[in-house]
XYZ file of C-alpha atoms in Angstrom:
227
model
C 0.000 0.000 0.000
C 1.181 3.538 -0.692
C 2.087 5.699 2.289
C -0.397 8.411 3.330
C 0.526 11.831 2.024
C 1.343 14.143 4.949
C -0.306 17.522 5.294
C 1.500 20.199 3.330
C 1.124 23.571 1.674
C -1.797 24.485 -0.539
C -1.597 23.201 -4.143
C 0.894 25.037 -6.344
C -0.207 24.790 -9.987
C 2.132 23.537 -12.687
C 3.001 26.535 -14.854
C 5.292 26.466 -17.873
C 7.612 29.238 -19.032
C 4.814 30.742 -21.128
C 2.612 31.126 -18.084
C 0.231 28.339 -19.046
C -1.241 26.347 -16.175
C -1.349 22.589 -16.704
C -3.989 20.538 -14.963
C -3.667 17.192 -16.758
C -1.138 14.406 -16.253
C -0.297 11.440 -18.465
C 0.912 8.267 -16.780
C 2.489 5.562 -18.942
C 1.679 2.160 -17.453
C 3.754 0.045 -19.835
C 5.902 0.304 -22.930
C 4.497 -2.926 -24.364
C 2.019 -2.979 -27.221
C 0.135 -5.669 -29.130
C 0.292 -3.727 -32.412
C 3.353 -2.745 -34.464
C 2.213 0.467 -36.151
C 4.609 1.526 -38.874
C 4.756 5.143 -37.668
C 5.503 4.098 -34.088
C 7.867 1.147 -33.874
C 9.740 -1.468 -35.906
C 8.141 -4.813 -36.696
C 10.474 -6.800 -34.453
C 13.602 -6.628 -32.347
C 12.091 -4.548 -29.546
C 13.608 -4.672 -26.089
C 10.845 -4.076 -23.558
C 11.602 -2.584 -20.189
C 12.028 -5.184 -17.444
C 8.859 -5.248 -15.353
C 10.716 -4.179 -12.180
C 11.555 -0.881 -13.940
C 7.896 -0.014 -14.538
C 5.929 2.002 -12.009
C 4.191 -0.279 -9.535
C 0.543 0.244 -8.671
C 1.576 1.788 -5.344
C 3.938 4.183 -7.122
C 1.267 5.220 -9.627
C -1.227 5.864 -6.834
C 1.263 7.911 -4.837
C 2.315 9.905 -7.915
C -1.287 10.791 -8.731
C -2.046 11.560 -5.080
C 0.838 14.045 -4.948
C -0.096 15.530 -8.330
C -3.727 16.118 -7.390
C -3.205 17.351 -3.844
C -0.025 19.392 -4.329
C 0.110 20.395 -8.008
C -3.486 21.100 -8.956
C -3.854 18.179 -11.363
C -7.517 17.473 -12.125
C -7.294 14.976 -14.998
C -5.120 11.874 -15.366
C -4.816 9.992 -18.646
C -3.501 6.428 -18.504
C -1.391 5.562 -21.542
C 1.289 3.150 -22.736
C 2.416 1.429 -24.821
C -0.945 -0.219 -24.619
C -2.352 0.303 -21.111
C -4.885 -2.525 -21.429
C -1.906 -4.901 -21.251
C -1.326 -3.787 -17.661
C -2.314 -6.572 -15.287
C -5.016 -5.648 -12.816
C -5.857 -2.371 -14.539
C -9.424 -2.103 -13.151
C -8.051 -2.443 -9.628
C -5.551 0.346 -10.230
C -8.276 2.574 -11.667
C -10.419 1.910 -8.595
C -7.573 2.962 -6.295
C -7.042 6.181 -8.239
C -10.766 6.894 -8.211
C -10.792 6.484 -4.416
C -8.108 9.130 -3.773
C -9.134 12.112 -1.606
C -8.869 14.517 -4.566
C -9.696 11.971 -7.240
C -9.045 13.289 -10.765
C -11.073 12.584 -13.871
C -9.621 9.357 -15.256
C -9.306 8.603 -18.962
C -7.509 6.009 -21.063
C -5.748 6.110 -24.433
C -5.840 2.678 -26.075
C -5.632 0.926 -29.420
C -8.950 -0.710 -28.551
C -7.793 -4.332 -28.586
C -9.175 -5.890 -25.422
C -11.479 -2.950 -24.730
C -14.595 -5.050 -25.353
C -13.570 -7.352 -22.486
C -12.627 -4.632 -20.030
C -14.807 -1.582 -20.736
C -17.546 -2.398 -18.217
C -15.084 -3.254 -15.441
C -13.102 -0.074 -16.056
C -16.251 2.045 -16.042
C -17.373 0.449 -12.767
C -13.914 1.121 -11.306
C -14.160 4.847 -12.031
C -12.846 5.404 -15.568
C -14.681 8.283 -17.251
C -13.774 8.101 -20.936
C -11.469 6.601 -23.552
C -9.566 7.685 -26.635
C -9.165 4.937 -29.224
C -6.490 5.020 -31.922
C -8.024 4.117 -35.292
C -6.368 5.173 -38.528
C -8.601 3.567 -41.151
C -11.762 1.490 -41.597
C -10.327 -0.546 -44.477
C -9.244 -3.955 -43.100
C -6.347 -4.365 -45.523
C -5.057 -0.875 -44.786
C -5.450 -1.377 -41.036
C -3.343 -4.531 -41.321
C -0.718 -2.696 -43.387
C -0.446 0.118 -40.829
C -0.544 -1.944 -37.627
C 0.993 -5.175 -38.959
C -1.881 -7.003 -37.243
C -5.318 -8.109 -38.518
C -7.346 -6.781 -35.559
C -9.723 -4.152 -36.941
C -12.804 -6.155 -35.910
C -11.555 -6.233 -32.305
C -11.104 -2.452 -32.277
C -14.595 -1.825 -33.646
C -16.070 -4.217 -31.072
C -14.232 -2.299 -28.360
C -15.697 0.993 -29.567
C -19.232 -0.356 -29.476
C -18.878 -1.932 -26.035
C -17.182 1.144 -24.554
C -19.994 3.383 -25.719
C -22.622 0.947 -24.422
C -20.829 0.773 -21.061
C -21.200 4.515 -20.623
C -17.611 5.604 -21.189
C -18.317 9.032 -22.632
C -17.217 10.616 -24.719
C -15.445 7.897 -26.693
C -13.006 9.742 -28.958
C -11.048 8.614 -31.999
C -7.389 9.472 -32.588
C -6.282 9.244 -36.216
C -2.754 9.594 -37.610
C -2.796 10.192 -41.380
C 0.530 9.109 -42.892
C 1.479 10.411 -46.310
C 1.395 7.641 -48.880
C -0.516 5.275 -46.596
C -3.748 6.836 -45.336
C -3.112 10.539 -45.815
C -5.097 13.311 -47.468
C -6.012 11.272 -50.517
C -7.464 8.482 -48.389
C -11.076 9.584 -48.054
C -11.741 6.777 -45.608
C -9.408 8.384 -43.092
C -11.699 11.386 -43.012
C -14.693 9.097 -42.723
C -13.496 7.274 -39.605
C -15.150 9.538 -37.075
C -18.203 10.114 -39.265
C -18.789 6.389 -39.751
C -18.264 5.582 -36.072
C -20.301 8.657 -35.062
C -17.673 9.537 -32.502
C -15.682 12.734 -31.893
C -11.937 12.707 -32.222
C -8.665 14.367 -33.036
C -6.355 14.132 -36.028
C -2.564 14.268 -35.924
C -0.358 14.329 -38.988
C 2.933 12.501 -39.470
C 5.003 13.986 -42.289
C 7.328 11.414 -43.789
C 9.099 11.002 -47.137
C 7.090 8.214 -48.675
C 5.825 5.326 -46.568
C 5.904 5.544 -42.790
C 8.245 2.560 -42.646
C 11.027 4.879 -43.853
C 10.898 7.050 -40.748
C 14.135 7.043 -38.802
C 14.424 5.179 -35.469
C 14.897 7.223 -32.307
C 17.217 6.357 -29.407
C 14.630 3.918 -28.026
C 14.188 2.146 -31.360
C 10.758 3.650 -32.045
C 10.211 5.293 -35.418
C 10.059 9.063 -35.246
C 8.214 11.518 -37.471
C 7.108 15.109 -37.184
C 3.688 15.091 -35.513
C 1.905 18.420 -36.013
C -1.750 19.450 -35.784
C -3.612 18.640 -38.956
C -4.862 21.682 -40.866
Protein backbone atom coordinates (compact mmCIF):
# COMPACT_ATOMS: atom_id res chain seq x y z
CA UNK A 1 0.00 0.00 0.00
CA UNK A 2 1.18 3.54 -0.69
CA UNK A 3 2.09 5.70 2.29
CA UNK A 4 -0.40 8.41 3.33
CA UNK A 5 0.53 11.83 2.02
CA UNK A 6 1.34 14.14 4.95
CA UNK A 7 -0.31 17.52 5.29
CA UNK A 8 1.50 20.20 3.33
CA UNK A 9 1.12 23.57 1.67
CA UNK A 10 -1.80 24.48 -0.54
CA UNK A 11 -1.60 23.20 -4.14
CA UNK A 12 0.89 25.04 -6.34
CA UNK A 13 -0.21 24.79 -9.99
CA UNK A 14 2.13 23.54 -12.69
CA UNK A 15 3.00 26.53 -14.85
CA UNK A 16 5.29 26.47 -17.87
CA UNK A 17 7.61 29.24 -19.03
CA UNK A 18 4.81 30.74 -21.13
CA UNK A 19 2.61 31.13 -18.08
CA UNK A 20 0.23 28.34 -19.05
CA UNK A 21 -1.24 26.35 -16.17
CA UNK A 22 -1.35 22.59 -16.70
CA UNK A 23 -3.99 20.54 -14.96
CA UNK A 24 -3.67 17.19 -16.76
CA UNK A 25 -1.14 14.41 -16.25
CA UNK A 26 -0.30 11.44 -18.47
CA UNK A 27 0.91 8.27 -16.78
CA UNK A 28 2.49 5.56 -18.94
CA UNK A 29 1.68 2.16 -17.45
CA UNK A 30 3.75 0.04 -19.83
CA UNK A 31 5.90 0.30 -22.93
CA UNK A 32 4.50 -2.93 -24.36
CA UNK A 33 2.02 -2.98 -27.22
CA UNK A 34 0.14 -5.67 -29.13
CA UNK A 35 0.29 -3.73 -32.41
CA UNK A 36 3.35 -2.74 -34.46
CA UNK A 37 2.21 0.47 -36.15
CA UNK A 38 4.61 1.53 -38.87
CA UNK A 39 4.76 5.14 -37.67
CA UNK A 40 5.50 4.10 -34.09
CA UNK A 41 7.87 1.15 -33.87
CA UNK A 42 9.74 -1.47 -35.91
CA UNK A 43 8.14 -4.81 -36.70
CA UNK A 44 10.47 -6.80 -34.45
CA UNK A 45 13.60 -6.63 -32.35
CA UNK A 46 12.09 -4.55 -29.55
CA UNK A 47 13.61 -4.67 -26.09
CA UNK A 48 10.85 -4.08 -23.56
CA UNK A 49 11.60 -2.58 -20.19
CA UNK A 50 12.03 -5.18 -17.44
CA UNK A 51 8.86 -5.25 -15.35
CA UNK A 52 10.72 -4.18 -12.18
CA UNK A 53 11.56 -0.88 -13.94
CA UNK A 54 7.90 -0.01 -14.54
CA UNK A 55 5.93 2.00 -12.01
CA UNK A 56 4.19 -0.28 -9.54
CA UNK A 57 0.54 0.24 -8.67
CA UNK A 58 1.58 1.79 -5.34
CA UNK A 59 3.94 4.18 -7.12
CA UNK A 60 1.27 5.22 -9.63
CA UNK A 61 -1.23 5.86 -6.83
CA UNK A 62 1.26 7.91 -4.84
CA UNK A 63 2.31 9.90 -7.92
CA UNK A 64 -1.29 10.79 -8.73
CA UNK A 65 -2.05 11.56 -5.08
CA UNK A 66 0.84 14.05 -4.95
CA UNK A 67 -0.10 15.53 -8.33
CA UNK A 68 -3.73 16.12 -7.39
CA UNK A 69 -3.20 17.35 -3.84
CA UNK A 70 -0.02 19.39 -4.33
CA UNK A 71 0.11 20.39 -8.01
CA UNK A 72 -3.49 21.10 -8.96
CA UNK A 73 -3.85 18.18 -11.36
CA UNK A 74 -7.52 17.47 -12.12
CA UNK A 75 -7.29 14.98 -15.00
CA UNK A 76 -5.12 11.87 -15.37
CA UNK A 77 -4.82 9.99 -18.65
CA UNK A 78 -3.50 6.43 -18.50
CA UNK A 79 -1.39 5.56 -21.54
CA UNK A 80 1.29 3.15 -22.74
CA UNK A 81 2.42 1.43 -24.82
CA UNK A 82 -0.95 -0.22 -24.62
CA UNK A 83 -2.35 0.30 -21.11
CA UNK A 84 -4.88 -2.52 -21.43
CA UNK A 85 -1.91 -4.90 -21.25
CA UNK A 86 -1.33 -3.79 -17.66
CA UNK A 87 -2.31 -6.57 -15.29
CA UNK A 88 -5.02 -5.65 -12.82
CA UNK A 89 -5.86 -2.37 -14.54
CA UNK A 90 -9.42 -2.10 -13.15
CA UNK A 91 -8.05 -2.44 -9.63
CA UNK A 92 -5.55 0.35 -10.23
CA UNK A 93 -8.28 2.57 -11.67
CA UNK A 94 -10.42 1.91 -8.59
CA UNK A 95 -7.57 2.96 -6.29
CA UNK A 96 -7.04 6.18 -8.24
CA UNK A 97 -10.77 6.89 -8.21
CA UNK A 98 -10.79 6.48 -4.42
CA UNK A 99 -8.11 9.13 -3.77
CA UNK A 100 -9.13 12.11 -1.61
CA UNK A 101 -8.87 14.52 -4.57
CA UNK A 102 -9.70 11.97 -7.24
CA UNK A 103 -9.04 13.29 -10.76
CA UNK A 104 -11.07 12.58 -13.87
CA UNK A 105 -9.62 9.36 -15.26
CA UNK A 106 -9.31 8.60 -18.96
CA UNK A 107 -7.51 6.01 -21.06
CA UNK A 108 -5.75 6.11 -24.43
CA UNK A 109 -5.84 2.68 -26.07
CA UNK A 110 -5.63 0.93 -29.42
CA UNK A 111 -8.95 -0.71 -28.55
CA UNK A 112 -7.79 -4.33 -28.59
CA UNK A 113 -9.17 -5.89 -25.42
CA UNK A 114 -11.48 -2.95 -24.73
CA UNK A 115 -14.59 -5.05 -25.35
CA UNK A 116 -13.57 -7.35 -22.49
CA UNK A 117 -12.63 -4.63 -20.03
CA UNK A 118 -14.81 -1.58 -20.74
CA UNK A 119 -17.55 -2.40 -18.22
CA UNK A 120 -15.08 -3.25 -15.44
CA UNK A 121 -13.10 -0.07 -16.06
CA UNK A 122 -16.25 2.04 -16.04
CA UNK A 123 -17.37 0.45 -12.77
CA UNK A 124 -13.91 1.12 -11.31
CA UNK A 125 -14.16 4.85 -12.03
CA UNK A 126 -12.85 5.40 -15.57
CA UNK A 127 -14.68 8.28 -17.25
CA UNK A 128 -13.77 8.10 -20.94
CA UNK A 129 -11.47 6.60 -23.55
CA UNK A 130 -9.57 7.69 -26.63
CA UNK A 131 -9.16 4.94 -29.22
CA UNK A 132 -6.49 5.02 -31.92
CA UNK A 133 -8.02 4.12 -35.29
CA UNK A 134 -6.37 5.17 -38.53
CA UNK A 135 -8.60 3.57 -41.15
CA UNK A 136 -11.76 1.49 -41.60
CA UNK A 137 -10.33 -0.55 -44.48
CA UNK A 138 -9.24 -3.95 -43.10
CA UNK A 139 -6.35 -4.36 -45.52
CA UNK A 140 -5.06 -0.87 -44.79
CA UNK A 141 -5.45 -1.38 -41.04
CA UNK A 142 -3.34 -4.53 -41.32
CA UNK A 143 -0.72 -2.70 -43.39
CA UNK A 144 -0.45 0.12 -40.83
CA UNK A 145 -0.54 -1.94 -37.63
CA UNK A 146 0.99 -5.17 -38.96
CA UNK A 147 -1.88 -7.00 -37.24
CA UNK A 148 -5.32 -8.11 -38.52
CA UNK A 149 -7.35 -6.78 -35.56
CA UNK A 150 -9.72 -4.15 -36.94
CA UNK A 151 -12.80 -6.15 -35.91
CA UNK A 152 -11.55 -6.23 -32.30
CA UNK A 153 -11.10 -2.45 -32.28
CA UNK A 154 -14.59 -1.82 -33.65
CA UNK A 155 -16.07 -4.22 -31.07
CA UNK A 156 -14.23 -2.30 -28.36
CA UNK A 157 -15.70 0.99 -29.57
CA UNK A 158 -19.23 -0.36 -29.48
CA UNK A 159 -18.88 -1.93 -26.03
CA UNK A 160 -17.18 1.14 -24.55
CA UNK A 161 -19.99 3.38 -25.72
CA UNK A 162 -22.62 0.95 -24.42
CA UNK A 163 -20.83 0.77 -21.06
CA UNK A 164 -21.20 4.52 -20.62
CA UNK A 165 -17.61 5.60 -21.19
CA UNK A 166 -18.32 9.03 -22.63
CA UNK A 167 -17.22 10.62 -24.72
CA UNK A 168 -15.44 7.90 -26.69
CA UNK A 169 -13.01 9.74 -28.96
CA UNK A 170 -11.05 8.61 -32.00
CA UNK A 171 -7.39 9.47 -32.59
CA UNK A 172 -6.28 9.24 -36.22
CA UNK A 173 -2.75 9.59 -37.61
CA UNK A 174 -2.80 10.19 -41.38
CA UNK A 175 0.53 9.11 -42.89
CA UNK A 176 1.48 10.41 -46.31
CA UNK A 177 1.39 7.64 -48.88
CA UNK A 178 -0.52 5.27 -46.60
CA UNK A 179 -3.75 6.84 -45.34
CA UNK A 180 -3.11 10.54 -45.81
CA UNK A 181 -5.10 13.31 -47.47
CA UNK A 182 -6.01 11.27 -50.52
CA UNK A 183 -7.46 8.48 -48.39
CA UNK A 184 -11.08 9.58 -48.05
CA UNK A 185 -11.74 6.78 -45.61
CA UNK A 186 -9.41 8.38 -43.09
CA UNK A 187 -11.70 11.39 -43.01
CA UNK A 188 -14.69 9.10 -42.72
CA UNK A 189 -13.50 7.27 -39.60
CA UNK A 190 -15.15 9.54 -37.07
CA UNK A 191 -18.20 10.11 -39.26
CA UNK A 192 -18.79 6.39 -39.75
CA UNK A 193 -18.26 5.58 -36.07
CA UNK A 194 -20.30 8.66 -35.06
CA UNK A 195 -17.67 9.54 -32.50
CA UNK A 196 -15.68 12.73 -31.89
CA UNK A 197 -11.94 12.71 -32.22
CA UNK A 198 -8.67 14.37 -33.04
CA UNK A 199 -6.36 14.13 -36.03
CA UNK A 200 -2.56 14.27 -35.92
CA UNK A 201 -0.36 14.33 -38.99
CA UNK A 202 2.93 12.50 -39.47
CA UNK A 203 5.00 13.99 -42.29
CA UNK A 204 7.33 11.41 -43.79
CA UNK A 205 9.10 11.00 -47.14
CA UNK A 206 7.09 8.21 -48.68
CA UNK A 207 5.82 5.33 -46.57
CA UNK A 208 5.90 5.54 -42.79
CA UNK A 209 8.24 2.56 -42.65
CA UNK A 210 11.03 4.88 -43.85
CA UNK A 211 10.90 7.05 -40.75
CA UNK A 212 14.13 7.04 -38.80
CA UNK A 213 14.42 5.18 -35.47
CA UNK A 214 14.90 7.22 -32.31
CA UNK A 215 17.22 6.36 -29.41
CA UNK A 216 14.63 3.92 -28.03
CA UNK A 217 14.19 2.15 -31.36
CA UNK A 218 10.76 3.65 -32.04
CA UNK A 219 10.21 5.29 -35.42
CA UNK A 220 10.06 9.06 -35.25
CA UNK A 221 8.21 11.52 -37.47
CA UNK A 222 7.11 15.11 -37.18
CA UNK A 223 3.69 15.09 -35.51
CA UNK A 224 1.90 18.42 -36.01
CA UNK A 225 -1.75 19.45 -35.78
CA UNK A 226 -3.61 18.64 -38.96
CA UNK A 227 -4.86 21.68 -40.87
